[in-house]
Amino acid sequence: MRFRADRDAFADAITWTARALPVRPAVPVLAGMRLDITDAAAGTLGLSAFDYEVSTRASVDVQVEEPGSVLVSGRLLSEIVRNLPPYPVEMRTDGSRALLTCGSARFTLLTLPIEDYPTLPSMPDVTGSLPGDVFASAVRQVAPSASRDDTLPMLTGVNLTFSGGTVFLAATDRYRIAVREAWWQPRSPDVDTSALVPARTLFDTARSLTSGGNVDIALSAVDGSGARATRGEGMIGFEYAGRRTTTRLIDSDFITYDSRFPTEFAATAEVPVAPLVEAVKRVALVADRSTPLRLSFGQGEVVLEAGSGDDAQAAEALDVKFEGEPMRIAFSPQYFLDGLGGVESETAFLNFTAPTKPAVITGAPAEEGGRPNYRYLVMPLRVA
């Protein structure tokens, strides 16, 4: 194998593909990144990484002098290309070594046995697509609510429910539930299925998307009519701008969450998002992970407080629009900030039933009287 490539394009593709490299590979070859040139005339270098759960594939245009394949340490290659000088990159294989040259910089990498590298899973058939920026925004809104506790796999995923022309993304860690509704274009108008996707993989995929273009979503657990065909061996794939990611689905049923959202509220506050977020961050400076953020809502204002007794204390008042009986309620500062961080409008609505019952944060609906596309239910903390 021998080729020349633009440094920036090459580095970008390598860095993106390296996301699937395992930190502690089960077998040594999984630490490798595979580079393939199968057709010299096509002038395309294929890159791939796989850890038996997640696979990533990308391609980059190169000037091919000799086709071939090679497997090298992915993390080392990624570190090297991120620090190369601003010159074209040349790479070639020489026996059991790969030689990389960029300007006056030269690197020699040992190759791994490519014959031992596992075959990457095929991309499932495309089920539908939606704008990349919408998908990235939706994942960013709900993924923080997924649990990090791997002993409960169901809670570590983001549930994608596809129903006709609508997709719902939801995540929970038992103390909060985030839900985002978005429009999408299914290949079959009768599609009605769901997929529980590992939140970390979904978040890494979404944050690599740039504005413009659609992301294709492909489900192997969907048959030709759009209905769920199998469980257990389900896989989901995402393709965007020539880059592909696949991951196994979590084999578990997600909670039924719609019934957990209250439909009637005793009080509602309309608050400016940016000033409230800044006020919460200031007041929370005196709070640790177990210290609640207390909010007292009254006519025209909310008072934020943290700390008490002999501890450090902070308080700040903020003008809000409030309807209902005065409400005093407490939350984990980070959980409250995560909910506000998912609101894309300039104002947010905080809806309350009682100080000891879940509150619901939403953004302003797109249309007057319409349903907000983002909902965040959060359990309050009990305070004396």
Tab-separated table of N, CA and C in Angstrom, residues 38-195:
chain	number	residue	atom	x	y	z
A	38	THR	N	-8.884	-0.657	-2.028
A	38	THR	CA	-9.198	-1.833	-2.853
A	38	THR	C	-9.176	-1.523	-4.339
A	39	ASP	N	-9.391	-0.254	-4.687
A	39	ASP	CA	-9.448	0.136	-6.097
A	39	ASP	C	-8.585	1.373	-6.298
A	40	ALA	N	-7.447	1.214	-6.951
A	40	ALA	CA	-6.535	2.334	-7.147
A	40	ALA	C	-7.180	3.449	-7.956
A	41	ALA	N	-8.021	3.086	-8.937
A	41	ALA	CA	-8.644	4.098	-9.787
A	41	ALA	C	-9.637	4.953	-9.023
A	42	ALA	N	-10.272	4.385	-7.991
A	42	ALA	CA	-11.283	5.138	-7.231
A	42	ALA	C	-10.645	6.228	-6.380
A	43	GLY	N	-9.408	6.030	-5.978
A	43	GLY	CA	-8.717	7.046	-5.186
A	43	GLY	C	-9.315	7.264	-3.813
A	44	THR	N	-9.796	6.181	-3.178
A	44	THR	CA	-10.436	6.300	-1.869
A	44	THR	C	-9.767	5.371	-0.868
A	45	LEU	N	-9.440	5.925	0.296
A	45	LEU	CA	-8.903	5.148	1.403
A	45	LEU	C	-10.025	4.890	2.400
A	46	GLY	N	-10.272	3.624	2.719
A	46	GLY	CA	-11.273	3.265	3.709
A	46	GLY	C	-10.636	3.047	5.069
A	47	LEU	N	-11.271	3.559	6.114
A	47	LEU	CA	-10.783	3.426	7.484
A	47	LEU	C	-11.863	2.747	8.311
A	48	SER	N	-11.479	1.855	9.214
A	48	SER	CA	-12.477	1.183	10.042
A	48	SER	C	-11.906	0.796	11.393
A	49	ALA	N	-12.809	0.761	12.396
A	49	ALA	CA	-12.458	0.324	13.746
A	49	ALA	C	-13.655	-0.437	14.300
A	50	PHE	N	-13.392	-1.379	15.226
A	50	PHE	CA	-14.446	-2.262	15.703
A	50	PHE	C	-14.058	-2.820	17.061
A	51	ASP	N	-15.020	-2.915	17.990
A	51	ASP	CA	-14.733	-3.522	19.292
A	51	ASP	C	-15.750	-4.609	19.643
A	52	TYR	N	-16.370	-5.177	18.635
A	52	TYR	CA	-17.411	-6.205	18.744
A	52	TYR	C	-18.770	-5.638	19.137
A	53	GLU	N	-18.821	-4.399	19.604
A	53	GLU	CA	-20.091	-3.761	19.931
A	53	GLU	C	-20.374	-2.594	18.990
A	54	VAL	N	-19.370	-1.745	18.809
A	54	VAL	CA	-19.497	-0.540	17.992
A	54	VAL	C	-18.498	-0.605	16.847
A	55	SER	N	-18.932	-0.220	15.656
A	55	SER	CA	-18.014	-0.119	14.520
A	55	SER	C	-18.119	1.275	13.911
A	56	THR	N	-17.000	1.767	13.413
A	56	THR	CA	-16.985	3.047	12.701
A	56	THR	C	-16.258	2.850	11.383
A	57	ARG	N	-16.776	3.512	10.333
A	57	ARG	CA	-16.159	3.450	9.019
A	57	ARG	C	-16.182	4.828	8.386
A	58	ALA	N	-15.071	5.207	7.802
A	58	ALA	CA	-14.982	6.494	7.113
A	58	ALA	C	-14.134	6.303	5.861
A	59	SER	N	-14.211	7.262	4.972
A	59	SER	CA	-13.388	7.224	3.758
A	59	SER	C	-12.827	8.610	3.502
A	60	VAL	N	-11.704	8.657	2.810
A	60	VAL	CA	-11.063	9.920	2.493
A	60	VAL	C	-10.409	9.793	1.117
A	61	ASP	N	-10.494	10.856	0.335
A	61	ASP	CA	-9.887	10.853	-0.991
A	61	ASP	C	-8.363	10.945	-0.871
A	62	VAL	N	-7.669	10.096	-1.606
A	62	VAL	CA	-6.206	10.071	-1.574
A	62	VAL	C	-5.672	9.872	-2.994
A	63	GLN	N	-4.391	10.130	-3.158
A	63	GLN	CA	-3.702	9.816	-4.412
A	63	GLN	C	-3.041	8.452	-4.238
A	64	VAL	N	-3.561	7.465	-4.949
A	64	VAL	CA	-3.114	6.085	-4.763
A	64	VAL	C	-1.938	5.761	-5.684
A	65	GLU	N	-0.883	5.271	-5.097
A	65	GLU	CA	0.235	4.756	-5.872
A	65	GLU	C	0.238	3.233	-5.901
A	66	GLU	N	-0.273	2.632	-4.825
A	66	GLU	CA	-0.347	1.170	-4.770
A	66	GLU	C	-1.456	0.786	-3.796
A	67	PRO	N	-2.458	-0.023	-4.223
A	67	PRO	CA	-3.531	-0.434	-3.315
A	67	PRO	C	-3.024	-1.445	-2.295
A	68	GLY	N	-3.852	-1.722	-1.302
A	68	GLY	CA	-3.480	-2.690	-0.279
A	68	GLY	C	-4.231	-2.438	1.003
A	69	SER	N	-3.907	-3.198	2.033
A	69	SER	CA	-4.550	-3.087	3.344
A	69	SER	C	-3.492	-3.211	4.428
A	70	VAL	N	-3.747	-2.533	5.549
A	70	VAL	CA	-2.817	-2.601	6.668
A	70	VAL	C	-3.595	-2.349	7.954
A	71	LEU	N	-3.127	-2.946	9.047
A	71	LEU	CA	-3.729	-2.767	10.369
A	71	LEU	C	-2.655	-2.236	11.300
A	72	VAL	N	-2.883	-1.034	11.855
A	72	VAL	CA	-1.900	-0.409	12.748
A	72	VAL	C	-2.596	0.051	14.018
A	73	SER	N	-1.808	0.355	15.034
A	73	SER	CA	-2.361	0.853	16.292
A	73	SER	C	-3.179	2.110	16.039
A	74	GLY	N	-4.489	2.042	16.314
A	74	GLY	CA	-5.365	3.161	16.004
A	74	GLY	C	-5.119	4.382	16.854
A	75	ARG	N	-4.915	4.186	18.143
A	75	ARG	CA	-4.716	5.342	19.027
A	75	ARG	C	-3.393	6.037	18.728
A	76	LEU	N	-2.357	5.256	18.446
A	76	LEU	CA	-1.077	5.877	18.107
A	76	LEU	C	-1.190	6.653	16.808
A	77	LEU	N	-1.838	6.074	15.802
A	77	LEU	CA	-2.007	6.768	14.533
A	77	LEU	C	-2.819	8.042	14.720
A	78	SER	N	-3.858	7.978	15.548
A	78	SER	CA	-4.688	9.157	15.799
A	78	SER	C	-3.886	10.274	16.466
A	79	GLU	N	-3.045	9.901	17.452
A	79	GLU	CA	-2.214	10.905	18.123
A	79	GLU	C	-1.209	11.522	17.147
A	80	ILE	N	-0.643	10.698	16.284
A	80	ILE	CA	0.353	11.200	15.326
A	80	ILE	C	-0.267	12.198	14.366
A	81	VAL	N	-1.406	11.839	13.754
A	81	VAL	CA	-1.975	12.703	12.720
A	81	VAL	C	-2.494	14.023	13.293
A	82	ARG	N	-2.855	14.026	14.579
A	82	ARG	CA	-3.308	15.284	15.187
A	82	ARG	C	-2.170	16.269	15.399
A	83	ASN	N	-0.946	15.780	15.322
A	83	ASN	CA	0.208	16.642	15.608
A	83	ASN	C	1.153	16.794	14.424
A	84	LEU	N	0.695	16.485	13.236
A	84	LEU	CA	1.546	16.587	12.064
A	84	LEU	C	1.713	18.038	11.609
A	85	PRO	N	2.827	18.358	10.965
A	85	PRO	CA	3.007	19.705	10.402
A	85	PRO	C	2.098	19.883	9.186
A	86	PRO	N	1.930	21.121	8.717
A	86	PRO	CA	0.966	21.401	7.632
A	86	PRO	C	1.490	21.049	6.243
A	87	TYR	N	1.677	19.766	6.005
A	87	TYR	CA	2.141	19.290	4.698
A	87	TYR	C	1.345	18.047	4.314
A	88	PRO	N	1.330	17.688	3.043
A	88	PRO	CA	0.655	16.446	2.641
A	88	PRO	C	1.259	15.244	3.364
A	89	VAL	N	0.436	14.235	3.567
A	89	VAL	CA	0.849	13.020	4.261
A	89	VAL	C	1.109	11.915	3.233
A	90	GLU	N	2.196	11.199	3.402
A	90	GLU	CA	2.457	10.023	2.576
A	90	GLU	C	2.600	8.823	3.494
A	91	MET	N	1.958	7.721	3.116
A	91	MET	CA	2.043	6.507	3.932
A	91	MET	C	2.250	5.311	3.016
A	92	ARG	N	3.125	4.399	3.437
A	92	ARG	CA	3.381	3.190	2.663
A	92	ARG	C	3.743	2.057	3.612
A	93	THR	N	3.519	0.856	3.155
A	93	THR	CA	3.879	-0.314	3.949
A	93	THR	C	5.200	-0.887	3.441
A	94	ASP	N	5.958	-1.441	4.384
A	94	ASP	CA	7.246	-2.053	4.064
A	94	ASP	C	7.387	-3.274	4.966
A	95	GLY	N	6.928	-4.423	4.459
A	95	GLY	CA	6.961	-5.638	5.258
A	95	GLY	C	6.021	-5.539	6.441
A	96	SER	N	6.568	-5.673	7.638
A	96	SER	CA	5.760	-5.624	8.869
A	96	SER	C	5.704	-4.231	9.468
A	97	ARG	N	6.035	-3.227	8.690
A	97	ARG	CA	6.021	-1.849	9.180
A	97	ARG	C	5.237	-0.954	8.221
A	98	ALA	N	4.707	0.118	8.786
A	98	ALA	CA	4.060	1.149	7.995
A	98	ALA	C	4.834	2.442	8.209
A	99	LEU	N	5.201	3.099	7.126
A	99	LEU	CA	6.013	4.317	7.205
A	99	LEU	C	5.146	5.520	6.847
A	100	LEU	N	5.097	6.510	7.743
A	100	LEU	CA	4.298	7.719	7.532
A	100	LEU	C	5.231	8.921	7.490
A	101	THR	N	5.089	9.730	6.445
A	101	THR	CA	5.940	10.908	6.263
A	101	THR	C	5.060	12.137	6.059
A	102	CYS	N	5.433	13.219	6.726
A	102	CYS	CA	4.719	14.495	6.560
A	102	CYS	C	5.752	15.602	6.728
A	103	GLY	N	6.116	16.265	5.599
A	103	GLY	CA	7.193	17.238	5.670
A	103	GLY	C	8.471	16.534	6.077
A	104	SER	N	9.134	17.046	7.106
A	104	SER	CA	10.365	16.420	7.588
A	104	SER	C	10.105	15.417	8.714
A	105	ALA	N	8.827	15.271	9.112
A	105	ALA	CA	8.482	14.316	10.182
A	105	ALA	C	8.304	12.920	9.594
A	106	ARG	N	8.891	11.940	10.256
A	106	ARG	CA	8.792	10.558	9.793
A	106	ARG	C	8.478	9.643	10.975
A	107	PHE	N	7.547	8.719	10.745
A	107	PHE	CA	7.139	7.778	11.781
A	107	PHE	C	7.126	6.369	11.207
A	108	THR	N	7.559	5.429	12.031
A	108	THR	CA	7.494	4.015	11.662
A	108	THR	C	6.565	3.313	12.650
A	109	LEU	N	5.513	2.671	12.129
A	109	LEU	CA	4.538	1.983	12.969
A	109	LEU	C	4.601	0.488	12.686
A	110	LEU	N	4.535	-0.300	13.748
A	110	LEU	CA	4.470	-1.744	13.580
A	110	LEU	C	3.053	-2.119	13.155
A	111	THR	N	2.933	-3.070	12.250
A	111	THR	CA	1.615	-3.515	11.806
A	111	THR	C	1.133	-4.672	12.673
A	112	LEU	N	-0.174	-4.839	12.722
A	112	LEU	CA	-0.815	-5.933	13.444
A	112	LEU	C	-1.286	-6.974	12.425
A	113	PRO	N	-1.474	-8.220	12.843
A	113	PRO	CA	-1.880	-9.274	11.892
A	113	PRO	C	-3.300	-9.034	11.368
A	114	ILE	N	-3.403	-8.544	10.168
A	114	ILE	CA	-4.697	-8.172	9.604
A	114	ILE	C	-5.603	-9.386	9.394
A	115	GLU	N	-5.002	-10.566	9.231
A	115	GLU	CA	-5.815	-11.763	9.021
A	115	GLU	C	-6.597	-12.147	10.283
A	116	ASP	N	-6.180	-11.641	11.439
A	116	ASP	CA	-6.883	-11.933	12.687
A	116	ASP	C	-7.975	-10.910	13.004
A	117	TYR	N	-8.066	-9.863	12.179
A	117	TYR	CA	-9.027	-8.796	12.469
A	117	TYR	C	-10.445	-9.273	12.118
A	118	PRO	N	-11.428	-9.034	12.996
A	118	PRO	CA	-12.782	-9.522	12.727
A	118	PRO	C	-13.454	-8.750	11.592
A	119	THR	N	-14.399	-9.417	10.947
A	119	THR	CA	-15.176	-8.780	9.887
A	119	THR	C	-16.183	-7.818	10.498
A	120	LEU	N	-16.229	-6.592	10.010
A	120	LEU	CA	-17.168	-5.615	10.533
A	120	LEU	C	-18.592	-5.977	10.130
A	121	PRO	N	-19.581	-5.680	10.984
A	121	PRO	CA	-20.972	-5.960	10.631
A	121	PRO	C	-21.425	-5.093	9.465
A	122	SER	N	-22.326	-5.645	8.674
A	122	SER	CA	-22.866	-4.894	7.542
A	122	SER	C	-23.832	-3.824	8.040
A	123	MET	N	-23.908	-2.741	7.300
A	123	MET	CA	-24.861	-1.685	7.613
A	123	MET	C	-26.274	-2.203	7.313
A	124	PRO	N	-27.208	-2.136	8.290
A	124	PRO	CA	-28.585	-2.555	8.007
A	124	PRO	C	-29.218	-1.681	6.933
A	125	ASP	N	-30.372	-2.119	6.427
A	125	ASP	CA	-31.110	-1.316	5.459
A	125	ASP	C	-31.611	-0.034	6.119
A	126	VAL	N	-31.560	1.059	5.369
A	126	VAL	CA	-31.979	2.353	5.908
A	126	VAL	C	-33.479	2.332	6.220
A	127	THR	N	-33.829	2.755	7.433
A	127	THR	CA	-35.226	2.808	7.869
A	127	THR	C	-35.829	4.191	7.629
A	128	GLY	N	-34.993	5.228	7.692
A	128	GLY	CA	-35.461	6.591	7.472
A	128	GLY	C	-34.337	7.574	7.718
A	129	SER	N	-34.632	8.855	7.643
A	129	SER	CA	-33.600	9.872	7.830
A	129	SER	C	-34.205	11.135	8.431
A	130	LEU	N	-33.331	11.976	8.980
A	130	LEU	CA	-33.728	13.286	9.487
A	130	LEU	C	-32.521	14.212	9.415
A	131	PRO	N	-32.749	15.534	9.462
A	131	PRO	CA	-31.620	16.465	9.375
A	131	PRO	C	-30.593	16.213	10.470
A	132	GLY	N	-29.317	16.268	10.090
A	132	GLY	CA	-28.259	15.990	11.039
A	132	GLY	C	-28.248	16.912	12.235
A	133	ASP	N	-28.542	18.214	12.020
A	133	ASP	CA	-28.520	19.141	13.141
A	133	ASP	C	-29.674	18.884	14.108
A	134	VAL	N	-30.829	18.455	13.580
A	134	VAL	CA	-31.966	18.121	14.442
A	134	VAL	C	-31.643	16.893	15.285
A	135	PHE	N	-31.053	15.893	14.643
A	135	PHE	CA	-30.684	14.674	15.362
A	135	PHE	C	-29.658	14.977	16.456
A	136	ALA	N	-28.636	15.756	16.125
A	136	ALA	CA	-27.603	16.097	17.102
A	136	ALA	C	-28.191	16.860	18.279
A	137	SER	N	-29.088	17.795	17.997
A	137	SER	CA	-29.716	18.580	19.054
A	137	SER	C	-30.572	17.699	19.956
A	138	ALA	N	-31.339	16.788	19.356
A	138	ALA	CA	-32.214	15.917	20.136
A	138	ALA	C	-31.409	15.009	21.064
A	139	VAL	N	-30.324	14.447	20.555
A	139	VAL	CA	-29.485	13.577	21.379
A	139	VAL	C	-28.858	14.380	22.511
A	140	ARG	N	-28.392	15.577	22.210
A	140	ARG	CA	-27.783	16.422	23.248
A	140	ARG	C	-28.785	16.739	24.356
A	141	GLN	N	-30.050	16.858	24.028
A	141	GLN	CA	-31.070	17.196	25.022
A	141	GLN	C	-31.389	16.039	25.962
A	142	VAL	N	-31.381	14.814	25.448
A	142	VAL	CA	-31.839	13.693	26.273
A	142	VAL	C	-30.715	12.841	26.855
A	143	ALA	N	-29.568	12.747	26.175
A	143	ALA	CA	-28.509	11.826	26.601
A	143	ALA	C	-28.002	12.067	28.027
A	144	PRO	N	-27.908	13.331	28.518
A	144	PRO	CA	-27.429	13.522	29.894
A	144	PRO	C	-28.302	12.849	30.948
A	145	SER	N	-29.552	12.519	30.612
A	145	SER	CA	-30.447	11.902	31.586
A	145	SER	C	-30.278	10.396	31.679
A	146	ALA	N	-29.480	9.800	30.800
A	146	ALA	CA	-29.230	8.360	30.870
A	146	ALA	C	-28.288	8.058	32.032
A	147	SER	N	-28.477	6.892	32.645
A	147	SER	CA	-27.659	6.488	33.780
A	147	SER	C	-26.268	6.073	33.327
A	148	ARG	N	-25.291	6.219	34.227
A	148	ARG	CA	-23.923	5.727	33.979
A	148	ARG	C	-23.684	4.392	34.672
A	149	ASP	N	-24.707	3.852	35.328
A	149	ASP	CA	-24.584	2.614	36.091
A	149	ASP	C	-24.795	1.417	35.168
A	150	ASP	N	-23.707	0.738	34.813
A	150	ASP	CA	-23.788	-0.373	33.873
A	150	ASP	C	-24.461	-1.609	34.449
A	151	THR	N	-24.746	-1.618	35.761
A	151	THR	CA	-25.439	-2.769	36.331
A	151	THR	C	-26.920	-2.791	35.946
A	152	LEU	N	-27.420	-1.676	35.439
A	152	LEU	CA	-28.800	-1.598	34.954
A	152	LEU	C	-28.749	-1.141	33.489
A	153	PRO	N	-28.498	-2.055	32.562
A	153	PRO	CA	-28.277	-1.680	31.158
A	153	PRO	C	-29.407	-0.851	30.555
A	154	MET	N	-30.664	-1.157	30.909
A	154	MET	CA	-31.783	-0.433	30.315
A	154	MET	C	-31.683	1.073	30.554
A	155	LEU	N	-31.167	1.449	31.719
A	155	LEU	CA	-31.094	2.864	32.067
A	155	LEU	C	-29.911	3.572	31.418
A	156	THR	N	-28.999	2.815	30.809
A	156	THR	CA	-27.826	3.438	30.171
A	156	THR	C	-28.074	3.769	28.709
A	157	GLY	N	-29.300	3.555	28.230
A	157	GLY	CA	-29.590	3.775	26.829
A	157	GLY	C	-30.519	4.945	26.581
A	158	VAL	N	-30.560	5.356	25.331
A	158	VAL	CA	-31.554	6.319	24.847
A	158	VAL	C	-32.538	5.527	23.992
A	159	ASN	N	-33.805	5.614	24.333
A	159	ASN	CA	-34.823	4.870	23.599
A	159	ASN	C	-35.322	5.701	22.417
A	160	LEU	N	-35.204	5.146	21.219
A	160	LEU	CA	-35.715	5.786	20.009
A	160	LEU	C	-36.990	5.059	19.603
A	161	THR	N	-38.104	5.776	19.576
A	161	THR	CA	-39.379	5.216	19.149
A	161	THR	C	-39.763	5.846	17.828
A	162	PHE	N	-39.943	5.013	16.800
A	162	PHE	CA	-40.290	5.491	15.466
A	162	PHE	C	-41.763	5.189	15.221
A	163	SER	N	-42.536	6.223	14.972
A	163	SER	CA	-43.966	6.059	14.750
A	163	SER	C	-44.391	6.948	13.593
A	164	GLY	N	-44.547	6.348	12.416
A	164	GLY	CA	-44.899	7.139	11.240
A	164	GLY	C	-43.824	8.161	10.959
A	165	GLY	N	-44.225	9.429	10.867
A	165	GLY	CA	-43.285	10.494	10.571
A	165	GLY	C	-42.695	11.167	11.789
A	166	THR	N	-42.792	10.540	12.953
A	166	THR	CA	-42.288	11.119	14.193
A	166	THR	C	-41.339	10.149	14.875
A	167	VAL	N	-40.256	10.689	15.432
A	167	VAL	CA	-39.349	9.893	16.246
A	167	VAL	C	-39.262	10.537	17.627
A	168	PHE	N	-39.343	9.710	18.660
A	168	PHE	CA	-39.235	10.164	20.041
A	168	PHE	C	-37.946	9.620	20.627
A	169	LEU	N	-37.163	10.491	21.265
A	169	LEU	CA	-35.959	10.082	21.975
A	169	LEU	C	-36.209	10.279	23.463
A	170	ALA	N	-35.885	9.260	24.273
A	170	ALA	CA	-36.134	9.353	25.704
A	170	ALA	C	-35.010	8.673	26.473
A	171	ALA	N	-34.702	9.213	27.657
A	171	ALA	CA	-33.686	8.634	28.527
A	171	ALA	C	-34.065	8.906	29.971
A	172	THR	N	-33.652	8.001	30.872
A	172	THR	CA	-33.944	8.179	32.291
A	172	THR	C	-32.880	7.490	33.137
A	173	ASP	N	-32.685	8.004	34.344
A	173	ASP	CA	-31.838	7.336	35.331
A	173	ASP	C	-32.628	7.084	36.620
A	174	ARG	N	-33.956	7.078	36.508
A	174	ARG	CA	-34.933	6.872	37.584
A	174	ARG	C	-35.283	8.157	38.328
A	175	TYR	N	-34.413	9.148	38.296
A	175	TYR	CA	-34.674	10.387	39.016
A	175	TYR	C	-35.140	11.511	38.092
A	176	ARG	N	-35.062	11.263	36.794
A	176	ARG	CA	-35.497	12.245	35.807
A	176	ARG	C	-35.751	11.519	34.490
A	177	ILE	N	-36.553	12.133	33.653
A	177	ILE	CA	-36.850	11.592	32.329
A	177	ILE	C	-36.805	12.750	31.341
A	178	ALA	N	-36.019	12.604	30.288
A	178	ALA	CA	-35.961	13.612	29.226
A	178	ALA	C	-36.542	13.000	27.961
A	179	VAL	N	-37.418	13.759	27.290
A	179	VAL	CA	-38.072	13.281	26.072
A	179	VAL	C	-38.001	14.372	25.019
A	180	ARG	N	-37.604	13.994	23.809
A	180	ARG	CA	-37.586	14.931	22.684
A	180	ARG	C	-38.355	14.319	21.522
A	181	GLU	N	-39.216	15.097	20.923
A	181	GLU	CA	-40.002	14.683	19.769
A	181	GLU	C	-39.488	15.413	18.536
A	182	ALA	N	-39.296	14.683	17.433
A	182	ALA	CA	-38.770	15.299	16.213
A	182	ALA	C	-39.436	14.682	14.989
A	183	TRP	N	-39.478	15.463	13.921
A	183	TRP	CA	-39.973	14.961	12.643
A	183	TRP	C	-38.857	14.199	11.948
A	184	TRP	N	-39.229	13.109	11.241
A	184	TRP	CA	-38.265	12.410	10.423
A	184	TRP	C	-38.977	11.850	9.198
A	185	GLN	N	-38.198	11.369	8.226
A	185	GLN	CA	-38.753	10.846	6.982
A	185	GLN	C	-38.505	9.348	6.912
A	186	PRO	N	-39.521	8.525	7.226
A	186	PRO	CA	-39.317	7.077	7.176
A	186	PRO	C	-39.398	6.545	5.752
A	187	ARG	N	-38.725	5.432	5.483
A	187	ARG	CA	-38.838	4.774	4.191
A	187	ARG	C	-40.224	4.129	4.048
A	188	SER	N	-40.778	3.650	5.162
A	188	SER	CA	-42.128	3.094	5.168
A	188	SER	C	-43.009	3.962	6.053
A	189	PRO	N	-44.146	4.465	5.531
A	189	PRO	CA	-45.003	5.334	6.350
A	189	PRO	C	-45.628	4.604	7.522
A	190	ASP	N	-45.612	3.262	7.507
A	190	ASP	CA	-46.234	2.477	8.576
A	190	ASP	C	-45.242	2.056	9.648
A	191	VAL	N	-44.047	2.596	9.621
A	191	VAL	CA	-43.040	2.169	10.590
A	191	VAL	C	-43.540	2.427	12.010
A	192	ASP	N	-43.384	1.427	12.874
A	192	ASP	CA	-43.809	1.530	14.266
A	192	ASP	C	-42.922	0.588	15.076
A	193	THR	N	-41.817	1.082	15.557
A	193	THR	CA	-40.850	0.252	16.251
A	193	THR	C	-40.019	1.110	17.192
A	194	SER	N	-39.157	0.479	17.947
A	194	SER	CA	-38.299	1.212	18.873
A	194	SER	C	-36.943	0.538	18.963
A	195	ALA	N	-35.969	1.260	19.449
A	195	ALA	CA	-34.607	0.755	19.592
A	195	ALA	C	-33.979	1.412	20.813
